[in-house]
Coordinates of C-alpha atoms in Angstrom, one line a residue:
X13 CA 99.5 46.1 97.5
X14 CA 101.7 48.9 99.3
X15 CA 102.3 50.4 95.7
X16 CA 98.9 50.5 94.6
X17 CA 98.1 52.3 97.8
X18 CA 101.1 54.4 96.7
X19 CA 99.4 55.4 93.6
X20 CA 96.0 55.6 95.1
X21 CA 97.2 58.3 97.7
X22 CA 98.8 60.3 94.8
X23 CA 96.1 60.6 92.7
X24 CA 94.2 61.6 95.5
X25 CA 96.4 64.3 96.8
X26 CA 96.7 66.1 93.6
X27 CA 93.3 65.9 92.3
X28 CA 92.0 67.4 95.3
X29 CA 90.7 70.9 95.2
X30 CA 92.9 71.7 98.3
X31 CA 96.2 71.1 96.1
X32 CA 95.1 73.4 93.6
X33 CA 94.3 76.2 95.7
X34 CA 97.4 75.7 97.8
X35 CA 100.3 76.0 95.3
X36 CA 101.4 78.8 96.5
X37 CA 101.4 77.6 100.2
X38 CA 103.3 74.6 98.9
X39 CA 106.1 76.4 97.3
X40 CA 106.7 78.7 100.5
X41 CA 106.7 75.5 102.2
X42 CA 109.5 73.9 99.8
X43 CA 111.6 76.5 100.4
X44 CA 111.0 76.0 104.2
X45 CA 112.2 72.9 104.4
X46 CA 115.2 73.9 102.2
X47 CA 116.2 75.9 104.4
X48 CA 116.1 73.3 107.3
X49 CA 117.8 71.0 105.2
X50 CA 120.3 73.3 103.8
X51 CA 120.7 74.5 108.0
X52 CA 121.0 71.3 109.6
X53 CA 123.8 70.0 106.8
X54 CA 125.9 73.1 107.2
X55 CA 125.2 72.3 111.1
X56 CA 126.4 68.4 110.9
X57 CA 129.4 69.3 108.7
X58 CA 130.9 72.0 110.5
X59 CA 129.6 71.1 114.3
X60 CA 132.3 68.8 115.3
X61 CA 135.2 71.8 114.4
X62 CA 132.8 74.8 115.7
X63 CA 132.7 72.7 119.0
X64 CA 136.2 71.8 118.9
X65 CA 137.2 75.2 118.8
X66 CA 135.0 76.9 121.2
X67 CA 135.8 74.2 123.5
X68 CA 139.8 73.1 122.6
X69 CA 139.4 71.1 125.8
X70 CA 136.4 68.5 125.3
X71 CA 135.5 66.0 123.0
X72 CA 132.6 67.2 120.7
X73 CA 131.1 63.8 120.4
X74 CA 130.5 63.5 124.2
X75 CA 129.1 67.1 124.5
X76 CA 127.2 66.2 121.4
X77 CA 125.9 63.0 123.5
X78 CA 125.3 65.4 126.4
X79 CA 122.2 67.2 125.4
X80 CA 120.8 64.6 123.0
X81 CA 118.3 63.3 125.9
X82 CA 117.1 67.2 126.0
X83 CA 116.7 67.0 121.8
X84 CA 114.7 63.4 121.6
X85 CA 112.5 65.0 125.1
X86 CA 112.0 68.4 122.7
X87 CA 111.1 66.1 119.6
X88 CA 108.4 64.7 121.5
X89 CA 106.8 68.1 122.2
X90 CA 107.3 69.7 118.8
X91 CA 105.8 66.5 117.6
X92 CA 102.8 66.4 120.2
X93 CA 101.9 69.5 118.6
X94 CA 102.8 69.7 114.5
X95 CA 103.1 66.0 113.3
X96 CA 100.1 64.5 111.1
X97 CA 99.0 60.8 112.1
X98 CA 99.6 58.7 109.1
X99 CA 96.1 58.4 108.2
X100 CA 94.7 57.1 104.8
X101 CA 90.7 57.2 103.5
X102 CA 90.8 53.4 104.4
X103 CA 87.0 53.3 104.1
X104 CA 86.4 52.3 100.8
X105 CA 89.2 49.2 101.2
X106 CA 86.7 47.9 104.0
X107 CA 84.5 46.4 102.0
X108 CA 87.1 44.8 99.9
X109 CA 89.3 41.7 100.2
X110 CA 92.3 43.3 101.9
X111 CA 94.1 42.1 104.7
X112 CA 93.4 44.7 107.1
X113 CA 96.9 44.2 108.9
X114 CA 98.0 45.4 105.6
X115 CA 96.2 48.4 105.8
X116 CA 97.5 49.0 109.4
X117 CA 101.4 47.9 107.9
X118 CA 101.0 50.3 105.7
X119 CA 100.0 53.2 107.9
X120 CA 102.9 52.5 110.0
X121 CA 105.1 52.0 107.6
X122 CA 104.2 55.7 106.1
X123 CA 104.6 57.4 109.0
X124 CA 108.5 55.8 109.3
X125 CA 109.3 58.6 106.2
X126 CA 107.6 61.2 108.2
X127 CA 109.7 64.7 107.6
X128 CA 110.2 64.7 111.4
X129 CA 112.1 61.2 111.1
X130 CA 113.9 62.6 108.2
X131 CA 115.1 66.5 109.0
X132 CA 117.5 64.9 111.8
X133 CA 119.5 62.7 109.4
X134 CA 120.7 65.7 107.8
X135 CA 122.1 66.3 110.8
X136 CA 123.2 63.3 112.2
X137 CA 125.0 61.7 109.2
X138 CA 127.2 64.2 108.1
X139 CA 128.1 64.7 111.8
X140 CA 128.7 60.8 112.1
X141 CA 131.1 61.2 108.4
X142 CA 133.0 64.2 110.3
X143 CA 133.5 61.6 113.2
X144 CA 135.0 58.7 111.2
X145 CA 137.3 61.5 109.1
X146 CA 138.5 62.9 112.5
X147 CA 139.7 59.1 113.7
X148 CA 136.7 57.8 115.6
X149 CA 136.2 54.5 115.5
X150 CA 133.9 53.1 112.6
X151 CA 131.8 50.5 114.6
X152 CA 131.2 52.5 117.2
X153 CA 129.6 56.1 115.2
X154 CA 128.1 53.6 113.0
X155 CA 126.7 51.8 116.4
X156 CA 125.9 55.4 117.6
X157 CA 123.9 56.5 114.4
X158 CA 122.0 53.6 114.0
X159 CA 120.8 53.7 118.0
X160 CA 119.7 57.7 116.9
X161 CA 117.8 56.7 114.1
X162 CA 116.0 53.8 116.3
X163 CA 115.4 56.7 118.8
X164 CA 113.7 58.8 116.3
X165 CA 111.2 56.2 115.2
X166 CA 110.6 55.0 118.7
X167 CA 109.8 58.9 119.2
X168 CA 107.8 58.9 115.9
X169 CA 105.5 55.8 117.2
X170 CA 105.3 57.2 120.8
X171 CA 103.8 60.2 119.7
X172 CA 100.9 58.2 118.3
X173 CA 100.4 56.3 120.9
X174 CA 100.2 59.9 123.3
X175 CA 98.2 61.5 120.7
X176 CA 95.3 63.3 121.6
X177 CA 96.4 62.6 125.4
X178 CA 96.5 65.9 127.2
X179 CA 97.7 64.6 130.2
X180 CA 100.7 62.5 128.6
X181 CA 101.7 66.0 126.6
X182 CA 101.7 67.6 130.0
X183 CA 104.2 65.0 132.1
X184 CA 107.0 64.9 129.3
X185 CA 106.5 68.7 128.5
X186 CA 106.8 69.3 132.5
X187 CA 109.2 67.1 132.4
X188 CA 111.9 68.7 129.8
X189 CA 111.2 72.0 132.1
X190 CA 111.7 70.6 135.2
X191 CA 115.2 69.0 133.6
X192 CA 116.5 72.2 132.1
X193 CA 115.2 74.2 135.7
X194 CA 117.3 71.7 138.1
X195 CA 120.2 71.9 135.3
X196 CA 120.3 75.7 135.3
X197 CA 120.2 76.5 139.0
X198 CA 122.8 73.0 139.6
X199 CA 120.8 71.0 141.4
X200 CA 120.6 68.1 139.2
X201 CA 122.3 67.4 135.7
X202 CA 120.5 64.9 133.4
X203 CA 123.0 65.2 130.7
X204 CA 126.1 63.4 132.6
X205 CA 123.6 60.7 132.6
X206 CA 122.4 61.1 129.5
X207 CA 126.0 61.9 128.0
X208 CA 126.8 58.4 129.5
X209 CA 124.2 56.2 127.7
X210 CA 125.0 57.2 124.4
X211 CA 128.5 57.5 125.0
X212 CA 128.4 53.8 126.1
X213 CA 126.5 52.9 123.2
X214 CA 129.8 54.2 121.2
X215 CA 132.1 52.5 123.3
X216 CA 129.9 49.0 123.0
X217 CA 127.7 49.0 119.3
X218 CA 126.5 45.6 120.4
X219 CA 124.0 47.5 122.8
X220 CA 122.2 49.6 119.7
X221 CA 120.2 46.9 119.6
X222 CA 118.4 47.9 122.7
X223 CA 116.8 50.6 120.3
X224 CA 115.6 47.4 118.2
X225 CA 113.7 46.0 120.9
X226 CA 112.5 49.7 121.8
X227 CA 111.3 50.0 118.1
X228 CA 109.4 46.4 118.1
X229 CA 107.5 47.2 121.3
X230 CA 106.5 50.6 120.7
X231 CA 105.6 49.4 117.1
X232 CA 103.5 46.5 118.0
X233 CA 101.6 48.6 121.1
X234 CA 100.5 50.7 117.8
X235 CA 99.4 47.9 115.7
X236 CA 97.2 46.5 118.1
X237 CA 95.7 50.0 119.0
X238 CA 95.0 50.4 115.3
X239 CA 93.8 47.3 114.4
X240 CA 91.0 47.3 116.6
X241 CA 89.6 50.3 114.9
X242 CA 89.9 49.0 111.5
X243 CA 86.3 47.8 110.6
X244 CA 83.6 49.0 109.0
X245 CA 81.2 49.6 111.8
X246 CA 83.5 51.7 113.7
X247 CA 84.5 53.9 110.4
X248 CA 80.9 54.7 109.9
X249 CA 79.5 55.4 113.5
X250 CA 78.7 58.0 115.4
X251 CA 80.8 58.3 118.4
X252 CA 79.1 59.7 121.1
X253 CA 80.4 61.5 123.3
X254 CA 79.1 63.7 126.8
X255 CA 79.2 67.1 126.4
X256 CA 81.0 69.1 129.5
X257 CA 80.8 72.6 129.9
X258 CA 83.1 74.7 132.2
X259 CA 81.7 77.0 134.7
X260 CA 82.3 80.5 132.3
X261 CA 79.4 82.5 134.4
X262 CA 83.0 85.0 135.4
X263 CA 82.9 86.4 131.8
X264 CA 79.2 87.9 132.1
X265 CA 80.7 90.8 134.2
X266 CA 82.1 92.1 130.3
X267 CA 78.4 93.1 129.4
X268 CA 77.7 92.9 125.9
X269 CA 80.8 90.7 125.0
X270 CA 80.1 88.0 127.1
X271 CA 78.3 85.7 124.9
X272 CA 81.0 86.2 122.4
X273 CA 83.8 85.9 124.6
X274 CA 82.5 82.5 125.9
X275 CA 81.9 80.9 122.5
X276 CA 85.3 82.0 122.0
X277 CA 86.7 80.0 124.9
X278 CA 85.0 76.9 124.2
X279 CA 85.9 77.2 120.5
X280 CA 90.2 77.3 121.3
X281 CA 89.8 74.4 124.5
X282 CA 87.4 72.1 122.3
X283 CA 88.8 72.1 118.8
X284 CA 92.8 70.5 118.0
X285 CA 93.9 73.9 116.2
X286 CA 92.8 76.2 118.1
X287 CA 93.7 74.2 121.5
X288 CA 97.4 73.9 119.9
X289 CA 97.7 77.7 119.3
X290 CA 97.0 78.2 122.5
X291 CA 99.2 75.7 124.4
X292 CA 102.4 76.8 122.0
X293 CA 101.6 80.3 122.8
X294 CA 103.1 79.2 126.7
X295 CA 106.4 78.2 124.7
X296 CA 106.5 81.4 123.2
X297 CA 107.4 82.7 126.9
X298 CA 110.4 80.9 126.5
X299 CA 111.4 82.2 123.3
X300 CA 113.3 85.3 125.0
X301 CA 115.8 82.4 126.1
X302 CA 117.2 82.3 122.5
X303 CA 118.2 85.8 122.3
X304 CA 119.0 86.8 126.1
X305 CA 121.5 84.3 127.2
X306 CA 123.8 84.9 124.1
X307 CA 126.3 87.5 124.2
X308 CA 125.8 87.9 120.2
X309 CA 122.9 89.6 120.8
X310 CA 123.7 92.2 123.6
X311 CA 125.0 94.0 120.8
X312 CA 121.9 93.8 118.6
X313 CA 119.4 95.8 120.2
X314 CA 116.5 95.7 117.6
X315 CA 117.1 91.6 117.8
X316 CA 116.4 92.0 121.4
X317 CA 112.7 93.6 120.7
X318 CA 112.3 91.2 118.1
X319 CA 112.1 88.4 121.0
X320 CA 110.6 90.7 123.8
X321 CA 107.5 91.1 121.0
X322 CA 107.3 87.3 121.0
X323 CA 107.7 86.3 124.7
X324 CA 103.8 88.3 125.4
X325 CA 102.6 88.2 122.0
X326 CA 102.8 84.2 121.3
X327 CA 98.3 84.0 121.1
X328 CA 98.5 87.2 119.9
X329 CA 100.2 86.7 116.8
X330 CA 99.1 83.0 116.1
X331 CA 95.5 83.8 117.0
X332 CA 95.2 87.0 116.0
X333 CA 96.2 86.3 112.4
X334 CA 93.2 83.9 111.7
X335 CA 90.7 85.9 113.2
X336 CA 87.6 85.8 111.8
X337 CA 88.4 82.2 109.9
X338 CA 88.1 80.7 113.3
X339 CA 84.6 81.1 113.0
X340 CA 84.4 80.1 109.0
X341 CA 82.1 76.8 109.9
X342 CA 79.4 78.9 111.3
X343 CA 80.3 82.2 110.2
X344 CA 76.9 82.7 107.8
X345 CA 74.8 81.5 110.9
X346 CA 77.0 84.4 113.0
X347 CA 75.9 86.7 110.4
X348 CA 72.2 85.8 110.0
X349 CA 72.2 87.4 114.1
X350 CA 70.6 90.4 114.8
X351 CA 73.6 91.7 116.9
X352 CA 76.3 94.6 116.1
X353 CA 79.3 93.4 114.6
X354 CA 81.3 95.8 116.8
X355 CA 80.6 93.7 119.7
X356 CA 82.0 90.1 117.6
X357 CA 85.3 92.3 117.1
X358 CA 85.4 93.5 120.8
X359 CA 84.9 89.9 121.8
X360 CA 88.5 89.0 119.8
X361 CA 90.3 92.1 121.0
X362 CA 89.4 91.4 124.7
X363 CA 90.5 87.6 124.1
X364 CA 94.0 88.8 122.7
X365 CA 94.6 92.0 125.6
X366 CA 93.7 89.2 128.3
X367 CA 96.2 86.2 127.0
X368 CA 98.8 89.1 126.3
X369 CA 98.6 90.3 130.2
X370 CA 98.3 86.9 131.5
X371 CA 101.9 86.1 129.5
X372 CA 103.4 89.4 130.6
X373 CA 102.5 88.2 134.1
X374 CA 104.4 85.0 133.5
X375 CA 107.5 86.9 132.2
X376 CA 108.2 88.5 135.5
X377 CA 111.0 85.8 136.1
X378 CA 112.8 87.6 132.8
X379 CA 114.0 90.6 135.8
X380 CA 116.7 88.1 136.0
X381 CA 118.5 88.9 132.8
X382 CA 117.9 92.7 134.3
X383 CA 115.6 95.7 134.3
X384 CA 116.4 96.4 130.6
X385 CA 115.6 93.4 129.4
X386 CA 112.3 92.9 131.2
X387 CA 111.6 97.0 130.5
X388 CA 112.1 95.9 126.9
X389 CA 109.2 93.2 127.5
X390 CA 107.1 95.5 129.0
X391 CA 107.1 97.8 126.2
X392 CA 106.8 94.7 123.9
X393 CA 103.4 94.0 125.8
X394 CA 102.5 97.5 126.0
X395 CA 103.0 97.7 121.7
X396 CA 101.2 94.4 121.5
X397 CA 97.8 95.2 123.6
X398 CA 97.9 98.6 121.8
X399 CA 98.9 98.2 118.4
X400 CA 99.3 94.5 117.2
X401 CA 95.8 93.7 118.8
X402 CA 94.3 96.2 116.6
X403 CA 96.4 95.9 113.7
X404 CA 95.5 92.4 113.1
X405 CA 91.8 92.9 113.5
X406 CA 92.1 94.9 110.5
X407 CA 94.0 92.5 108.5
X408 CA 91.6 89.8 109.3
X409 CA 89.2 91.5 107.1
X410 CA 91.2 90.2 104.1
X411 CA 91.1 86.9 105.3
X412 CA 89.0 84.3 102.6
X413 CA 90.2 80.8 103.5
X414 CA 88.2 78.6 105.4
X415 CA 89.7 76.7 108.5
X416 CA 88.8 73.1 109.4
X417 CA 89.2 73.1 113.9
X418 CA 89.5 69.3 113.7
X419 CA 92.8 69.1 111.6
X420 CA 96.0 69.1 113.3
X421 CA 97.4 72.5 114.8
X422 CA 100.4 73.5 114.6
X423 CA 102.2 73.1 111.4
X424 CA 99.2 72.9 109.3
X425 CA 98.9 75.4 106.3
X426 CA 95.0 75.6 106.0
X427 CA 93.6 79.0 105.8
X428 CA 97.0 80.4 105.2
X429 CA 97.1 82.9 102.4
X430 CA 99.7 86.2 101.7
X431 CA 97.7 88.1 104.3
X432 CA 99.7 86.2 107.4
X433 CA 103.1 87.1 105.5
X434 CA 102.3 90.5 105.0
X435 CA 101.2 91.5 108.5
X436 CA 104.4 90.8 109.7
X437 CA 106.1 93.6 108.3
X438 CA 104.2 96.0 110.3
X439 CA 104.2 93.4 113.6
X440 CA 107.6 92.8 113.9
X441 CA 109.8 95.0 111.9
X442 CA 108.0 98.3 112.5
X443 CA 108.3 98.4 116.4
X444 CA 112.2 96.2 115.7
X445 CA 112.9 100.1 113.4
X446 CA 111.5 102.5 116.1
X447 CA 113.2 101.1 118.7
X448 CA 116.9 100.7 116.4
X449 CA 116.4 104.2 115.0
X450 CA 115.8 106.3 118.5
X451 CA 118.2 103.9 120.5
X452 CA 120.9 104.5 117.7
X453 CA 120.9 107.8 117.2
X454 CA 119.0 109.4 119.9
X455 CA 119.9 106.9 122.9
X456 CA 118.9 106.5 126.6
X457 CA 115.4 105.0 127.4
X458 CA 113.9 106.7 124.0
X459 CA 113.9 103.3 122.2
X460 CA 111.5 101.9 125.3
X461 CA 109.8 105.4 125.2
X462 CA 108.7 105.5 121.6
X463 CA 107.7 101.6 121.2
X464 CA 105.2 101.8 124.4
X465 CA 104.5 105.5 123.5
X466 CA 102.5 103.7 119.9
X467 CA 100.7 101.1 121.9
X468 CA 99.3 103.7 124.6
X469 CA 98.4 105.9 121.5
X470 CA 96.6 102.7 119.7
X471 CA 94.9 102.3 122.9
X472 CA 93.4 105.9 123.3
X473 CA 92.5 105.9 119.3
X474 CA 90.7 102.4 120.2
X475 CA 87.1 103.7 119.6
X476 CA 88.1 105.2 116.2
X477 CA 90.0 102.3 115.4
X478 CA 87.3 99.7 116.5
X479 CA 84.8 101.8 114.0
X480 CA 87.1 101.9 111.0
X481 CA 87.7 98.2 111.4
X482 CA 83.9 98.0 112.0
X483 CA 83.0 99.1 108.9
X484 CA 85.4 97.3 106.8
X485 CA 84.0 93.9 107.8
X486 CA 80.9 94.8 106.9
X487 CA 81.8 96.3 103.7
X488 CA 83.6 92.8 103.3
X489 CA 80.8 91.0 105.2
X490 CA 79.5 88.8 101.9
X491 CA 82.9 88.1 100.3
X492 CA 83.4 86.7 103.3
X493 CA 80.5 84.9 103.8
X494 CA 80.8 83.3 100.0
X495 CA 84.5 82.3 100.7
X496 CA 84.2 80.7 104.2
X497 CA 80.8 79.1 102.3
X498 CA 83.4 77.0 99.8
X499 CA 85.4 73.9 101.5
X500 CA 89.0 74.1 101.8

C-alpha cells in the first residue's frame, strides 16, 4: 500500500501543470541544494581539523557539542517558517477500503525523508567518520550520531505539532534570543549545559535511547492529532471561522491610500505567505551579525554594505519583489475599480518606506559595533526607501505568475520567475560598486556619501518615477490580468 501511494504521488506531481511551468525553478533549485550539500560535506570533513587548529587547546567534539542546543533551537525556527507539512490529496482514499491509520503512517513516515532531516547528515556523518579516524571511541560517536538523528526527527515532528501556532513560534524563537543575549553579555551560558548532555551521551551510548522514547512520544502526540481529522465529513466541510478585524482607523490620516494601505495590512497578517515574509523580515535585523563580528570582513568593505542593505531592507526586498502578485486572486476585481492606479502603487511604496524605518529604528543597538558601521546602515536605509522601494515597483510590472497566500511561506517557489533574479543585480551589487569604487579610490566618508546621495535623489525624482512606473502597469495592465487569471 505505501508503494502504490508512492506511485500515485508521482504521477501526480509530474502531470501537474505546476511542474511543467516550473522547470526552470526546479533546476535553480537542484543546484541549491547542491550547493548545501556540497557546503555541509566540505564542512563535516574538514571541521574537526579547522577547529583543531584555531583552537590547538580544545577538543573539537565538545565545542562541536557546545552549540548544538543553539543549532536544534534554530532548526525549529527555520522549520516554523520554510518546511511543507507532509500532506497527501487523501480525499479520494476516503471513500475506499483503506486503513486510515495507514494513511496517517504514511504521512508521517514521508515527512521522516523531509530535506530538513536530510541536509544535516551531510554534516553530521562525515564529521562522526573524522571522529572515529582521529581515535574517538566507536560506541560512543556512533551513540552520539544516532541521539542527533533522533533529535532531528523529534524536531521534524515538533514542528507539526506547533504548526500554525503563533504563540508556540514566538516562545522558542524568544527563546533562542534570549539564550544567545544572556550568553553574549555573560550572564548565563546554555552551552556548558548543553555541551554536557551530549557529551554525556558520548561518554554513555546506552542513554541515546532517551531520543527513542523522545521520537515515540512526539510521534504518537502526531498520530492522534491526525487521525482525528481523517474522515470524510471533515475533508469536505466548511470550517467556519469568526472574522476579527484590527482597529486600522490610524491609517485614514494617508488620504487617498488609506483603503489600499489597509487591505494591504490585513492581506500580510491573514494569509501564511505573506505573514511569513513579514515575521522573517525581523531576522533579517540580525543578519548584520554574520558580517560584523568577523574580522574577515573588516577588510571587505563592499561585503559590509552588502549586509547593512539587508539588516533594513529584509520586507523590502522579500515583499517588494512580489508586488503586484500579492494581489493575483483578486487582481481583475482590483482592476474592474474606478480608482487611479497611481494610488494602488503609492499604497505598496508607503508599506515598504514604513517597514524599512521601523527596522532602521530597531538597528540602533548596531552603534555598538561603532559609528561606521551603523552610518553604513543608515545609508543602507536611506538607498533602500529611495531607490530599492522604487526600483522594484518597476520590476513588478514584469511579474506574470500567480501566488496562492494559503501555501507555505518561506521557501516556497510559487510566483518565482527570472524577474526576482535579475532585480538583484541592481539591489545589491549596484549600491555594494558605488560604495567599493569611491571608498577605494577616492576614500573618507565618500562611499557613505554617494550610496545615501542615490536614495535622496530617488526620493526627490519620486513623482517622475511614480508616473513612469504608472504608466507601465497600465500598458501591462491586461497581460497581467490574463496571467494572474490562469492557476499556478
Amino acid at each position: 500500500m505505501i508503494s502504490h501511494f508512492l506511485k500515485l504521488e508521482w504521477k501526480q506531481y509530474f502531470r501537474s501543470a505546476h511542474w511543467q511551468k516550473g522547470i526552470a525553478i526546479k533546476v535553480i533549485m537542484v543546484f541549491f541544494a547542491l550547493y548545501f550539500i556540497v557546503s555541509f560535506l566540505a564542512v563535516g570533513v574538514g571541521g574537526y581539523y579547522l577547529l583543531k587548529k584555531e583552537f590547538p587547546d580544545q577538543d573539537p567534539l565538545q565545542m562541536v557539542n557546545a552549540y548544538l542546543l543553539y543549532a536544534f533551537l534554530g532548526d525549529l525556527v527555520v522549520r516554523y517558517l520554510m518546511q511543507k507539512l507532509p500532506v497527501m490529496n487523501i480525499k479520494p482514499f476516503l471513500i475506499l477500503p483503506i486503513k486510515k491509520s495507514k494513511l496517517v503512517h504514511y504521512v508521517l513516515g514521508k515527512s521522516s525523508f523531509s530535506a530538513f532531516n536530510i541536509f544535516g547528515l551531510f554534516f553530521y556523518v562525515p564529521f562522526s567518520i573524522v571522529l572515529i579516524n582521529e581515535g574517538y571511541t566507536t560506541s560512543g560517536v556512533l551513540g552520539w550520531l544516532f541521539f542527533i538523528i533522533l533529535l532531528t526527527q523529534a524536531n521534524n515532528f515538533l514542528n507539526f505539532l506547533i504548526n500554525k501556532n503563533n504563540k508556540a513560534f514566538a516562545i522558542i524563537a524568544s527563546l533562542l534570543a534570549l539564550c544567545i543575549g544572556l550568553q553574549k553579555f555573560d550572564v548565563f551560558d546554555i552551552t556548558v549545559y548543553g555541551g554536557q548532555l551530549f557529551d554525556a551521551i558520548y561518554a554513555s551510548p546506552i542513554y541515546a535511547l532517551l531520543g527513542v522514547l523522545l521520537v515515540v512520544v512526539l510521534y504518537n502526540l502526531n498520530y492522534k492529532q491526525l487521525r482525528n481529522q481523517v474522515y470524510l465529513d471533515e475533508a469536505v466541510s466548511q470550517k467556519v471561522v469568526e472574522a476579527k478585524s484590527a482597529d486600522l482607523s490610524f491609517a485614514n490620516r494617508l488620504g487617498d491610500v488609506a483603503p489600499f494601505i489597509k487591505n494591504d495590512m490585513r492581506l500580510i497578517w491573514r494569509n501564511k505567505r505573506t505573514k511569513t515574509v513579514f515575521l522573517m523580515s525581523f531576522l533579517f535585523l540580525f543578519y548584520g551579525l554574520i558580517f560584523f563580528t568577523q574580522e574577515t570582513y573588516q577588510k571587505m568593505p563592499a561585503m559590509l554594505m552588502f549586509a547593512s542593505l539587508f539588516v533594513t531592507g529584509g520586507f523590502t526586498f522579500n515583499y517588494g519583489q512580489f508586488i503586484p502578485a500579492w494581489d493575483s486572486a483578486h487582481y481583475k476585481m482590483l482592476m474592474s475599480q474606478g480608482f487611479r492606479y497611481r494610488k494602488f502603487l503609492e499604497s505598496k511604496w508607503i508599506l515598504m518606506v514604513v517597514m524599512t524605518s521601523i527596522l532602521y529604528f530597531l538597528s540602533i543597538p548596531y552603534l555598538y559595533f561603532g559609528l561606521d558601521i551603523f552610518l553604513m546602515i543608515t545609508c543602507g536605509a536611506i538607498f533602500n526607501i529611495g531607490f530599492n522601494s522604487l526600483f522594484l515597483l518597476f520590476a513588478g510590472s514584469f511579474n506574470r505568475k500567480r501566488i496562492d497566500l494559503n501555501r507555505s511561506g518561506f521557501g516556497n517557489t510559487q510566483g518565482t520567475s527570472a524577474t526576482q533574479f535579475i532585480v538583484i543585480i541592481p539591489l545589491m551589487l549596484f549600491p555594494m560598486l558605488v560604495f567599493w569604487l569611491l571608498n577605494k579610490f577616492v576614500g573618507g566618508n565618500s562611499g557613505y556619501i554617494a550610496v545615501a546621495a542615490i536614495g535622496v535623489l530617488c526620493l526627490l525624482l519620486k513623482n517622475y518615477a511614480m508616473n513612469f512606473i504608472e504608466k507601465k502597469y497600465i500598458k501591462d495592465k491586461y497581460v497581467m490580468i490574463n496571467a494572474f487569471g490562469k492557476e499556478a
